[in-house]
């Protein structure tokens, strides 16, 4: 192990941070005015909004993901979309994938309905997923559970490279999920949900001060769900318990402790059906989207336990130190079948004449993963002459260890049009271990946001060191510099044109015992933002040119390969906010010219969502919402020539009523119950999209 990763060196570095920040130059006398960001959820026009406060409505003013500082979106020289809690509730998002249905530049259902993971693409590539600014997983999706959106305050989508700040992050962007945190104002709610596929859910969210002084506050989130899915014999059960506790001994210091226990009992909704019988004709007809070609009792179960903290101390109004830490222990146990669409790509290798008998593989594996992540930074605000600086100096560390047992262990056949179950092939007595993998990384970064009159200049530099090992293989060491530059002009009229350049360096954790090269990326982006004065609206436009090297892809399930240089270009338009006191709107358009060697995706996508509030017979609190999502036809040519996936138009709707105590709502995604395909890969398999999902909910606040 290199010296960069010896525990004593890391300890020394963190200590240096603290020592630097406590020098007389930085440890100025604290003012009596509280430096704590306001946490009371009140009218958005009455309280200044920050990146730490809940958002009222659909338009956020500030975000933290693009700079790791509380920065107005109008002064952020990169494309950022914030999906607030109100939007997730109104649209009935039951997973992160659903919550991103109306985000610009995002393909939210790249692989349709998939009970194993949230399949999201940003600018043609899979994003890195963060929770509270810390990387959530470093390997295959078996190393993590799907995040429950009821736990989240907002989602921040940063489009484009983020390696200068985060190290591990793809060139396409990141999704940073922000947890609900303890509030000083008492807010308590319990709710129930009933919906399609036998969905039954009960949930609770309790928060408030524990002491009259506000020194201690708490939050407790709990959820229990029992549900089936649109695929026969595949459940979607979940248990969540997420307590958090905040300690504020003074207006300058806060410590929030966070814990999570989550257990999912699910299965694979992905059947990997061939082209013929889904998108292309089959003499026996089309396979129904509910068809299950596994065996009843197949499972895909995950358990996640995490503990961490968010610490902040302000030495003065100008200087602050922050430390975020999380340790996660994940376990995924699965046994599921997937169809052989690959022997004859898109066809029926086990029955090429009659096309009824489908070969199926059996995956039987256990993944155990441990991840520890820490980020430390110092923020200072000062002037040099007329130039205003927001300086950020930081260091982050991560360690992950993964053990995988078993894999693909069997092959059998089933009549896909008239399945007869109960023919599970014999399982091995033990699951053989794959080589244990480790990854350790450390990064140092510095960023300066400079402001001169209406000009904003951002510059940042980072140095990364990584070590990756797979048991029985030589150790792989990588290091790199990553930079970022941007220029923005914030015109007093509300117009903000900008130009930015950013890079990414992503050390990729070994997957299923396989060593991987780091992913590199770079992007040029030009954009224009407009926030009209005295109106809660925001308009954004961006064009970009994105290049990547050594991106991972999957020519076969459970097989990972890496690509050479790829290039993606595109245009993104977004508008969101309050049109009138009664009408909220979200609209976006995305054009993506992706490299042909990448998985296929629509060139054109657009979506519109509107919510209108009204009263009946003088009784207020009623609201209706409706949305339309559209994508153009496309074809995947990454491993050959796949069939053309037709264009699709999907409709979502909502109706609700609420007062100070109650909220009653009915939401419907894919209202017309359209059968569609999210993608058909050139390797041979098609993926059904989500059918109609109707949920009735009742929430009581007290």
XYZ file of C-alpha atoms in Angstrom, residues 42 55 75 203 205 218 220 230 366 385 398 426 473 554 572:
15
model
C -42.532 28.936 5.516
C -38.063 24.550 -1.424
C -24.463 32.438 -10.837
C -45.029 5.980 6.215
C -41.947 11.663 8.960
C -34.424 15.252 15.573
C -37.368 10.101 12.229
C -46.296 -5.374 -13.342
C -24.291 -12.962 -3.077
C -9.216 44.815 -3.906
C -12.853 6.672 0.230
C -30.384 -27.779 -9.063
C -4.016 -9.791 -9.564
C -22.188 -4.374 -21.085
C -30.852 21.394 -23.503
